[in-house]
Amino acid sequence: MMSSITKWLALSSLLVSANAFYIPGVQPQEFKEGDKVEMKVNSMTSYHTQIPKDYYRLPFCSPTGGPKMASENLGEFLTGNKIQSSAYDLNMKTEMYCKIVCQQQLSKVEAAKLRLHIKYGYHNNWIIDNLPSASVGISATTNEKQTHYAGGFPIGFLDSRDRDKKAYIFNHVNIILKYHQRDPAVESYRVVGFSVEPMSIKHEFQGGYQWDEDDETRFTKPLSTCTPGTHMDRDRIFANQVVSNDEKIIFTYDVLWEESDVAWSSRWDIYLNENDLVPAQVHWYSITNSILVVVFLSMLVISILVRNLRRDIEATEGGE
């Protein structure tokens, strides 16, 4: 009996070790130049409410045929994650300039809902090749670009200088992707970095063109707010996209590819240290704090158990 169990365990360990490299999310995904790189969207999150919301709850662009669940399991349901397909098309090492995704005309309800989610500070959480999107923004202290690797990127902002605190939506994004080529002799690339720089732009079509859902060429119509062959920059934004009733919002995006020396196995390192923005002391403080909480709770449980045990012993001795 023991011999058969031993053989079964040995066989199981061999099977596990033989297939360990193919665990989903662990095996590197290889791309050739021009290959489709799928981008997915997860539930929106907010530090203020702690309640995740479905991405397509708001009037964002939907993919052709409607969004499809990328995966669905009990773990995602319990954690509030809802990963779905997106309307954004990306291809390996293919730059894109102010590509139109869709135009949405806000109803009164949609405008109110969008304004409320911006007020509560909801963030988008996009995913490419199992990497969550980092957020590129302007630092309030240095007025320079700064990248944060946790929490996604905001869906919009409130103008604190305005008396009515108008809401503005980030309807344009610069999608910045970093790739690594392991072997220069082989045309094969891996995604090792993913960040998003959101912008709010009041887009307008050239020549007074009006969006027509039946026009198959509508996605290629030039915008007066974009320069062909040039990636969007904050310095060239003349007006932000306000959120209001009947407002027509054009969603666009740029794709920028950058070669990186970071190996695929090390691509998560920057998420752990926040690109050295978080001092090492902070991690030690968190670890020490966690240990102290565990010790305190353990001592509390032990003291309760000892008190109850002593009471039971005294009751037993008194009964004799």
Coordinates of C-alpha atoms in Angstrom, one line a residue:
M1 CA 0.0 0.0 0.0
M2 CA 2.8 2.4 1.0
S3 CA 4.7 1.5 -2.1
S4 CA 1.9 2.4 -4.4
I5 CA 1.2 5.7 -2.6
T6 CA 4.9 6.6 -2.9
K7 CA 4.9 5.8 -6.6
W8 CA 1.7 7.9 -7.1
L9 CA 3.3 10.9 -5.3
A10 CA 6.4 10.6 -7.3
L11 CA 4.5 10.5 -10.6
S12 CA 2.4 13.5 -9.4
S13 CA 5.5 15.5 -8.6
L14 CA 6.9 14.7 -12.0
L15 CA 3.7 15.8 -13.8
V16 CA 3.6 19.1 -11.7
S17 CA 7.2 19.8 -12.4
A18 CA 6.8 19.0 -16.1
N19 CA 3.9 21.4 -16.5
A20 CA 4.9 24.1 -14.0
F21 CA 6.2 26.4 -16.8
Y22 CA 2.8 26.5 -18.4
I23 CA 0.9 27.9 -15.5
P24 CA -1.3 30.8 -16.9
G25 CA 0.3 34.1 -16.3
V26 CA 3.8 32.6 -15.8
Q27 CA 4.8 31.6 -19.3
P28 CA 6.2 34.5 -21.4
Q29 CA 4.1 35.5 -24.3
E30 CA 6.1 36.0 -27.5
F31 CA 5.1 38.5 -30.2
K32 CA 6.3 39.2 -33.7
E33 CA 6.3 42.6 -35.2
G34 CA 2.7 43.5 -36.2
D35 CA 1.1 40.8 -34.0
K36 CA -2.0 41.8 -32.1
V37 CA -1.4 42.7 -28.5
E38 CA -4.7 42.4 -26.6
M39 CA -5.6 45.0 -24.1
K40 CA -8.2 44.2 -21.4
V41 CA -10.2 46.4 -19.0
N42 CA -10.8 45.6 -15.3
S43 CA -13.3 47.0 -12.9
M44 CA -12.9 50.7 -11.9
T45 CA -11.7 51.3 -8.4
S46 CA -11.7 54.2 -6.0
Y47 CA -9.8 55.0 -2.8
H48 CA -12.8 56.9 -1.5
T49 CA -15.6 54.3 -1.8
Q50 CA -13.7 51.0 -2.0
I51 CA -16.5 49.7 -4.2
P52 CA -15.4 48.4 -7.6
K53 CA -17.6 49.3 -10.6
D54 CA -18.0 47.7 -14.0
Y55 CA -15.9 49.5 -16.6
Y56 CA -18.8 49.6 -19.1
R57 CA -21.1 51.1 -16.4
L58 CA -20.0 54.4 -17.8
P59 CA -20.3 55.6 -21.4
F60 CA -16.9 54.4 -22.6
C61 CA -16.3 52.9 -26.1
S62 CA -17.4 49.2 -26.4
P63 CA -15.7 46.7 -28.8
T64 CA -17.5 45.5 -31.9
G65 CA -20.1 42.9 -30.8
G66 CA -20.0 44.1 -27.2
P67 CA -17.5 43.4 -24.5
K68 CA -16.6 39.7 -23.7
M69 CA -15.4 38.4 -20.4
A70 CA -11.7 37.6 -20.5
S71 CA -12.1 35.2 -17.6
E72 CA -14.6 34.5 -14.9
N73 CA -14.0 32.6 -11.7
L74 CA -15.0 32.6 -8.0
G75 CA -11.8 34.5 -7.0
E76 CA -12.5 37.4 -9.4
F77 CA -16.1 37.5 -8.2
L78 CA -15.1 37.7 -4.6
T79 CA -12.4 40.4 -5.2
G80 CA -14.6 42.5 -7.4
N81 CA -12.5 42.0 -10.5
K82 CA -14.3 41.9 -13.9
I83 CA -11.8 41.6 -16.7
Q84 CA -13.3 42.2 -20.2
S85 CA -12.2 42.9 -23.7
S86 CA -11.7 46.4 -24.9
A87 CA -12.2 48.5 -28.1
Y88 CA -8.5 49.4 -28.3
D89 CA -6.4 47.8 -31.1
L90 CA -2.7 47.4 -30.5
N91 CA 0.0 45.7 -32.6
M92 CA 3.6 44.9 -31.6
K93 CA 5.9 47.8 -32.5
T94 CA 3.2 49.6 -34.4
E95 CA 3.0 53.3 -33.5
M96 CA -0.5 54.9 -33.6
Y97 CA -1.3 58.6 -33.7
C98 CA -4.6 60.0 -32.4
K99 CA -6.6 56.9 -33.4
I100 CA -10.3 57.4 -33.0
V101 CA -12.1 54.8 -30.9
C102 CA -15.7 56.2 -30.9
Q103 CA -17.8 59.2 -30.2
Q104 CA -20.3 59.2 -27.4
Q105 CA -23.1 61.8 -26.9
L106 CA -23.9 62.0 -23.2
S107 CA -27.5 61.9 -22.0
K108 CA -28.5 63.6 -18.9
V109 CA -28.2 60.4 -16.8
E110 CA -24.9 59.4 -18.4
A111 CA -23.4 62.9 -17.7
A112 CA -24.6 62.8 -14.1
K113 CA -23.2 59.3 -13.6
L114 CA -19.9 60.2 -15.2
R115 CA -19.6 63.3 -13.1
L116 CA -20.3 61.4 -9.9
H117 CA -17.6 58.8 -10.6
I118 CA -15.1 61.5 -11.4
K119 CA -16.0 63.2 -8.1
Y120 CA -15.4 60.0 -6.1
G121 CA -12.0 59.6 -7.8
Y122 CA -12.6 56.4 -9.8
H123 CA -9.6 55.0 -11.7
N124 CA -9.4 52.8 -14.8
N125 CA -7.5 49.5 -14.5
W126 CA -6.3 48.3 -17.9
I127 CA -4.2 45.1 -18.5
I128 CA -1.8 44.1 -21.2
D129 CA -0.1 40.7 -21.1
N130 CA -1.0 40.4 -17.4
L131 CA 0.6 43.7 -16.6
P132 CA -1.6 46.3 -14.9
S133 CA -1.4 49.8 -16.3
A134 CA 0.9 52.4 -14.6
S135 CA -0.2 56.0 -14.6
V136 CA 1.8 58.9 -16.0
G137 CA 0.9 62.3 -14.6
I138 CA 2.3 65.7 -13.6
S139 CA 3.8 66.0 -10.2
A140 CA 2.2 68.8 -8.1
T141 CA 5.5 69.7 -6.5
T142 CA 8.0 69.5 -9.4
N143 CA 5.6 70.0 -12.3
E144 CA 7.3 67.2 -14.1
K145 CA 6.0 63.8 -15.4
Q146 CA 5.9 61.1 -12.8
T147 CA 4.8 57.5 -13.1
H148 CA 2.9 55.6 -10.4
Y149 CA 2.6 51.8 -10.6
A150 CA -0.4 51.1 -8.4
G151 CA -4.1 52.0 -8.5
G152 CA -4.5 52.6 -12.3
F153 CA -5.2 56.0 -13.8
P154 CA -8.1 58.5 -13.1
I155 CA -11.1 58.7 -15.4
G156 CA -11.2 62.4 -15.1
F157 CA -10.7 65.4 -12.8
L158 CA -12.6 68.3 -11.1
D159 CA -11.5 71.8 -11.8
S160 CA -10.9 73.2 -8.2
R161 CA -10.4 76.7 -9.6
D162 CA -13.9 76.7 -11.1
R163 CA -16.7 77.9 -8.8
D164 CA -19.0 75.1 -9.9
K165 CA -16.1 72.5 -9.9
K166 CA -16.8 71.3 -13.4
A167 CA -15.9 67.7 -14.2
Y168 CA -13.6 66.9 -17.2
I169 CA -13.0 63.4 -18.7
F170 CA -9.7 62.0 -19.8
N171 CA -10.9 61.0 -23.3
H172 CA -7.4 60.6 -24.8
V173 CA -4.6 58.3 -23.6
N174 CA -1.0 57.8 -24.6
I175 CA -0.4 54.1 -24.2
I176 CA 3.3 53.6 -23.6
L177 CA 4.5 50.0 -24.1
K178 CA 8.0 48.7 -23.5
Y179 CA 9.3 45.6 -25.2
H180 CA 12.3 43.4 -24.8
Q181 CA 14.1 41.3 -27.5
R182 CA 15.8 38.3 -25.8
D183 CA 17.7 37.2 -28.8
P184 CA 18.7 39.8 -31.5
A185 CA 18.9 37.1 -34.1
V186 CA 15.2 36.1 -33.5
E187 CA 12.3 38.4 -34.4
S188 CA 10.5 37.8 -31.1
Y189 CA 9.5 40.4 -28.5
R190 CA 8.1 40.4 -25.0
V191 CA 6.1 43.1 -23.3
V192 CA 7.9 44.3 -20.2
G193 CA 6.3 47.6 -19.4
F194 CA 2.9 49.3 -19.7
S195 CA 1.8 52.8 -18.7
V196 CA -1.0 55.2 -19.6
E197 CA -0.8 59.0 -19.8
P198 CA -4.4 60.3 -19.7
M199 CA -5.4 63.6 -21.2
S200 CA -8.5 65.6 -21.6
I201 CA -9.0 67.1 -25.1
K202 CA -12.0 68.9 -26.6
H203 CA -11.7 67.1 -30.0
E204 CA -13.2 68.5 -33.2
F205 CA -13.3 67.1 -36.7
Q206 CA -11.8 69.1 -39.6
G207 CA -14.2 70.7 -42.1
G208 CA -17.1 70.5 -39.7
Y209 CA -17.6 66.7 -40.2
Q210 CA -20.4 65.3 -38.0
W211 CA -20.1 61.7 -36.6
D212 CA -22.3 59.2 -38.6
E213 CA -22.6 55.7 -37.3
D214 CA -23.4 54.5 -40.8
D215 CA -20.3 56.0 -42.3
E216 CA -17.5 53.3 -42.5
T217 CA -14.8 56.0 -42.9
R218 CA -15.7 57.8 -39.7
F219 CA -12.7 56.4 -37.8
T220 CA -10.3 57.8 -40.4
K221 CA -11.6 61.4 -40.4
P222 CA -8.9 63.9 -39.5
L223 CA -9.2 65.8 -36.2
S224 CA -8.3 69.5 -36.1
T225 CA -6.9 68.9 -32.5
C226 CA -4.3 66.3 -33.7
T227 CA -1.2 66.6 -35.8
P228 CA -0.7 63.7 -38.2
G229 CA 2.4 61.6 -37.4
T230 CA 3.0 63.3 -34.1
H231 CA 2.2 61.9 -30.7
M232 CA -0.2 64.0 -28.5
D233 CA 1.5 66.2 -25.9
R234 CA -0.1 68.2 -23.1
D235 CA 1.4 71.5 -24.5
R236 CA -0.8 71.2 -27.6
I237 CA -4.1 70.9 -25.7
F238 CA -6.1 74.1 -26.1
A239 CA -9.3 73.0 -24.3
N240 CA -10.3 70.2 -22.0
Q241 CA -13.3 67.9 -22.6
V242 CA -16.0 68.9 -20.1
V243 CA -18.7 66.5 -18.9
S244 CA -22.2 67.9 -19.5
N245 CA -25.6 67.1 -21.0
D246 CA -25.6 66.4 -24.8
E247 CA -21.9 66.8 -24.9
K248 CA -20.2 64.9 -27.8
I249 CA -17.0 63.2 -26.6
I250 CA -14.5 61.8 -29.1
F251 CA -12.3 59.1 -27.5
T252 CA -8.8 58.7 -29.0
Y253 CA -5.4 57.1 -28.2
D254 CA -1.8 57.1 -29.2
V255 CA 0.5 54.0 -28.9
L256 CA 4.2 54.5 -28.2
W257 CA 6.7 51.6 -28.3
E258 CA 10.0 51.8 -26.5
E259 CA 12.8 49.2 -26.5
S260 CA 13.9 48.1 -23.0
D261 CA 16.8 46.2 -21.5
V262 CA 14.5 44.9 -18.7
A263 CA 14.1 41.1 -19.0
W264 CA 10.7 39.6 -18.8
S265 CA 11.5 37.9 -15.5
S266 CA 12.2 41.3 -13.9
R267 CA 9.3 43.3 -15.3
W268 CA 7.4 43.2 -12.0
D269 CA 10.3 44.7 -10.0
I270 CA 9.4 48.3 -10.7
Y271 CA 5.8 47.7 -9.4
L272 CA 7.3 46.5 -6.1
N273 CA 9.5 49.5 -5.5
E274 CA 7.4 52.2 -7.3
N275 CA 10.4 53.1 -9.4
D276 CA 12.2 54.0 -6.1
L277 CA 9.6 56.5 -5.2
V278 CA 8.8 54.6 -2.1
P279 CA 11.8 54.4 0.3
A280 CA 12.9 51.0 1.6
Q281 CA 12.1 52.2 5.1
V282 CA 8.4 52.3 4.3
H283 CA 8.4 48.6 3.5
W284 CA 10.2 47.8 6.8
Y285 CA 7.7 49.9 8.7
S286 CA 4.9 48.0 7.1
I287 CA 6.5 44.6 7.9
T288 CA 7.2 45.6 11.5
N289 CA 3.7 47.0 11.9
S290 CA 2.2 43.7 10.6
I291 CA 4.4 41.6 12.9
L292 CA 3.4 43.7 15.9
V293 CA -0.3 43.3 15.1
V294 CA 0.0 39.5 14.7
V295 CA 1.9 39.3 18.0
F296 CA -0.7 41.4 19.8
L297 CA -3.6 39.4 18.5
S298 CA -1.8 36.1 19.4
M299 CA -1.2 37.3 22.9
L300 CA -4.8 38.3 23.2
V301 CA -6.1 34.9 22.1
I302 CA -3.6 33.1 24.4
S303 CA -4.7 35.1 27.4
I304 CA -8.4 34.3 26.7
L305 CA -7.6 30.6 26.3
V306 CA -5.5 30.5 29.5
R307 CA -8.2 32.3 31.5
N308 CA -10.9 29.9 30.3
L309 CA -8.6 26.9 30.9
R310 CA -7.9 28.1 34.5
R311 CA -11.6 28.6 35.1
D312 CA -12.4 25.1 33.9
I313 CA -9.6 23.6 36.1
E314 CA -10.9 25.5 39.2
A315 CA -14.5 24.3 38.5
T316 CA -13.3 20.7 38.1
E317 CA -11.3 20.8 41.3
G318 CA -14.2 22.4 43.2
G319 CA -16.5 19.7 42.0
E320 CA -14.3 17.0 43.4

